[in-house]
Coordinates of C-alpha atoms in Angstrom, one line a residue:
M5 CA -13.1 -14.4 1.9
T6 CA -9.7 -16.0 1.5
K7 CA -6.8 -13.5 0.9
K8 CA -3.9 -14.4 -1.2
I9 CA -0.5 -13.3 0.0
L10 CA 2.8 -13.5 -1.9
I11 CA 5.9 -13.6 0.4
A12 CA 8.9 -12.7 -1.8
D13 CA 12.2 -13.5 0.0
D14 CA 15.3 -15.5 -0.9
H15 CA 15.8 -16.7 2.7
H16 CA 14.0 -19.9 3.7
V17 CA 13.9 -18.9 7.4
V18 CA 12.3 -15.6 6.6
R19 CA 9.7 -17.1 4.3
V20 CA 8.7 -19.8 6.8
G21 CA 8.8 -17.4 9.8
T22 CA 6.7 -14.8 8.0
A23 CA 4.1 -17.4 7.0
L24 CA 3.9 -18.7 10.5
I25 CA 3.2 -15.3 12.0
L26 CA 0.5 -14.7 9.4
E27 CA -1.1 -18.1 10.0
K28 CA -1.1 -17.6 13.7
N29 CA -2.7 -14.1 13.6
F30 CA -5.1 -14.2 10.6
D31 CA -7.7 -16.5 9.2
H32 CA -8.6 -17.4 5.6
F33 CA -5.2 -16.8 4.1
E34 CA -3.6 -18.5 1.2
I35 CA 0.2 -18.0 1.1
D36 CA 2.5 -18.4 -1.9
F37 CA 6.3 -17.8 -2.1
A38 CA 8.8 -16.4 -4.5
E39 CA 12.6 -16.6 -4.1
T40 CA 13.6 -14.3 -7.0
Y41 CA 12.2 -11.2 -8.6
G42 CA 11.7 -13.1 -11.8
E43 CA 9.4 -15.4 -9.9
V44 CA 7.5 -12.4 -8.4
K45 CA 6.9 -11.0 -11.9
Q46 CA 5.7 -14.4 -13.2
K47 CA 3.3 -14.9 -10.3
V48 CA 2.0 -11.3 -10.3
E49 CA 1.3 -11.6 -14.0
T50 CA -0.7 -14.8 -13.7
Q51 CA -2.4 -14.4 -10.3
K52 CA -4.2 -11.7 -8.3
F53 CA -2.7 -11.1 -4.9
D54 CA -4.2 -9.2 -2.0
L55 CA -0.7 -8.4 -0.7
V56 CA 2.9 -8.8 -1.8
I57 CA 5.4 -8.8 1.0
L58 CA 8.6 -7.9 -0.8
D59 CA 12.3 -8.1 0.2
I60 CA 14.2 -5.5 -1.8
E61 CA 17.4 -7.6 -1.9
L62 CA 15.9 -10.5 -3.9
P63 CA 18.1 -12.1 -6.6
G64 CA 17.2 -10.1 -9.8
S65 CA 16.1 -7.1 -7.7
I66 CA 15.7 -3.8 -9.5
F67 CA 15.1 -2.1 -6.1
K68 CA 12.4 0.6 -6.0
S69 CA 11.5 0.0 -9.7
M70 CA 10.1 -3.3 -8.6
V71 CA 7.2 -1.5 -6.9
K72 CA 6.4 0.4 -10.1
E73 CA 6.5 -2.8 -12.2
I74 CA 4.2 -4.7 -9.8
K75 CA 1.8 -1.7 -9.7
N76 CA 1.9 -1.4 -13.5
R77 CA 0.6 -5.0 -13.7
D78 CA -2.2 -4.3 -11.2
E79 CA -2.4 -0.9 -9.5
D80 CA -4.6 -2.3 -6.7
T81 CA -2.0 -4.8 -5.5
P82 CA -0.7 -3.6 -2.1
V83 CA 3.1 -3.9 -1.6
L84 CA 4.7 -4.1 1.8
I85 CA 8.5 -3.7 1.7
F86 CA 10.0 -6.0 4.3
T87 CA 13.7 -5.5 4.4
S88 CA 16.9 -5.4 6.5
Y89 CA 17.5 -1.8 5.2
K90 CA 16.8 1.1 7.5
E91 CA 13.8 3.3 7.2
S92 CA 15.9 6.1 5.9
I93 CA 15.4 4.7 2.4
A94 CA 11.6 4.2 2.9
M95 CA 10.5 7.4 1.2
Q96 CA 11.8 6.5 -2.2
Y97 CA 9.8 3.2 -2.1
I98 CA 6.7 5.0 -0.9
E99 CA 7.0 7.5 -3.7
E100 CA 7.0 4.6 -6.1
G101 CA 3.7 3.4 -4.6
A102 CA 4.7 1.0 -1.8
N103 CA 1.8 0.7 0.7
G104 CA 4.1 0.1 3.7
F105 CA 7.8 -0.3 4.8
L106 CA 9.0 -2.4 7.6
N107 CA 12.4 -3.4 8.9
K108 CA 13.0 -7.1 9.4
Q109 CA 14.2 -6.5 13.0
S110 CA 10.7 -5.2 13.9
D111 CA 8.7 -7.1 16.5
P112 CA 6.2 -9.7 15.2
E113 CA 3.5 -7.5 16.7
D114 CA 4.6 -4.6 14.4
F115 CA 4.5 -7.0 11.4
V116 CA 0.9 -8.1 12.3
K117 CA -0.1 -4.4 12.8
A118 CA 1.4 -3.5 9.3
V119 CA -0.4 -6.3 7.5
D120 CA -3.7 -5.5 9.3
A121 CA -3.4 -1.8 8.6
I122 CA -2.8 -2.4 4.9
F123 CA -5.9 -4.6 4.6
K124 CA -8.0 -2.1 6.6
D125 CA -6.6 1.3 5.5
G126 CA -4.6 0.5 2.4
Y127 CA -1.3 1.6 3.9
Y128 CA 1.0 1.3 6.9
Y129 CA 3.6 3.9 7.8
T130 CA 5.5 4.0 11.0
P131 CA 5.4 7.4 12.9
E132 CA 9.0 8.0 11.7
I133 CA 7.9 7.6 8.1
M134 CA 4.8 9.7 8.6
N135 CA 7.0 12.4 9.9
E136 CA 9.2 12.2 6.8
I137 CA 6.1 12.4 4.6
M138 CA 4.7 15.4 6.4
K139 CA 8.1 17.2 6.6
G140 CA 9.6 16.4 3.2
M141 CA 6.6 16.7 1.0
K142 CA 4.7 19.9 0.5
K143 CA 1.0 19.0 -0.2
K144 CA 0.4 19.1 -3.9
K145 CA -2.8 20.5 -5.3
P146 CA -5.3 17.7 -5.9
V147 CA -5.8 18.7 -9.6
E148 CA -2.1 18.1 -10.2
V149 CA -1.9 14.5 -8.8
L150 CA -5.4 13.0 -9.0
S151 CA -7.1 11.4 -12.0
E152 CA -10.5 12.8 -13.0
R153 CA -12.4 10.1 -11.2
E154 CA -10.2 10.5 -8.0
L155 CA -10.9 14.2 -8.1
Q156 CA -14.6 13.5 -8.2
V157 CA -14.3 11.3 -5.2
F158 CA -12.1 13.9 -3.4
N159 CA -14.8 16.6 -4.0
L160 CA -17.7 14.4 -2.9
L161 CA -15.8 13.2 0.3
A162 CA -15.1 16.9 1.1
K163 CA -18.8 17.7 0.8
G164 CA -19.7 15.1 3.4
N165 CA -20.7 12.1 1.3
G166 CA -20.1 8.6 2.5
N167 CA -18.9 5.7 0.3
L168 CA -22.4 4.4 -0.4
E169 CA -23.6 7.9 -1.4
I170 CA -20.6 8.4 -3.7
A171 CA -21.2 5.0 -5.3
N172 CA -24.8 5.9 -6.1
L173 CA -23.8 9.3 -7.4
L174 CA -21.1 8.0 -9.7
H175 CA -22.8 4.7 -10.5
I176 CA -20.0 2.6 -9.4
E177 CA -19.6 -0.2 -6.7
E178 CA -19.1 0.8 -3.1
S179 CA -15.9 -1.2 -3.0
T180 CA -14.6 0.7 -6.0
V181 CA -15.2 4.0 -4.1
G182 CA -13.0 2.5 -1.2
T183 CA -10.2 1.9 -3.7
Y184 CA -10.4 5.5 -5.1
K185 CA -10.5 6.9 -1.6
R186 CA -7.3 5.0 -0.7
R187 CA -5.6 6.3 -3.8
V188 CA -6.7 9.9 -3.0
Y189 CA -5.3 9.6 0.5
Q190 CA -2.1 8.0 -0.8
K191 CA -1.5 10.6 -3.6
L192 CA -2.3 13.6 -1.3
K193 CA -0.1 12.1 1.5
I194 CA -2.9 12.3 4.0
T195 CA -4.4 9.9 6.5
N196 CA -7.9 11.2 7.4
L197 CA -10.9 13.3 6.4
V198 CA -9.8 16.3 8.5
E199 CA -6.6 16.6 6.4
L200 CA -8.7 16.2 3.2
L201 CA -11.0 19.0 4.3
E202 CA -8.0 21.2 5.0
I203 CA -6.7 20.7 1.4
Y204 CA -10.2 21.2 0.0
N205 CA -10.7 24.5 1.9
E206 CA -7.3 25.7 0.8
I207 CA -8.3 25.5 -2.9
H208 CA -11.9 26.6 -2.6

């Protein structure tokens, strides 16, 4: 299935270079471009994207609020922040819902790894960012941060159910379970089932 990617950057060289790396490493991609945040909003409102690669210094930028606005239009749209800013500001974007944060000076291999991880896992955080997440954020109780449906998925995962079993139990599509699972992981700041079980055992 063809994936639609929006590259939002006001530098022609970055747009073309990013597109070339994607085309060289991935198949079945359709790439669109935006040079201003106004263009990003217009495109996100009228089209469905599988990934938005967002420079935070776009003309018209409202910085971290851009992530929230994009997510308000479609919560499932993954956003990868691709910027010349250092990772020290990454957490504020991740807290707004960004699925990944990468410095423009990173190697092309890291960029490919980030895009691949977002498609497979729903997020990409460097080890440094993961450290910040673990260190700076005390795990919140699931009932405080999860919606009712996410809480159901959380409990069923903890009881050993797979995506297909959960889909059958809740009468929803298996792909929808995957979306809820990613949201549960993101909201609880965890990356695997072992951490999910730790939280589950703490509250039961």
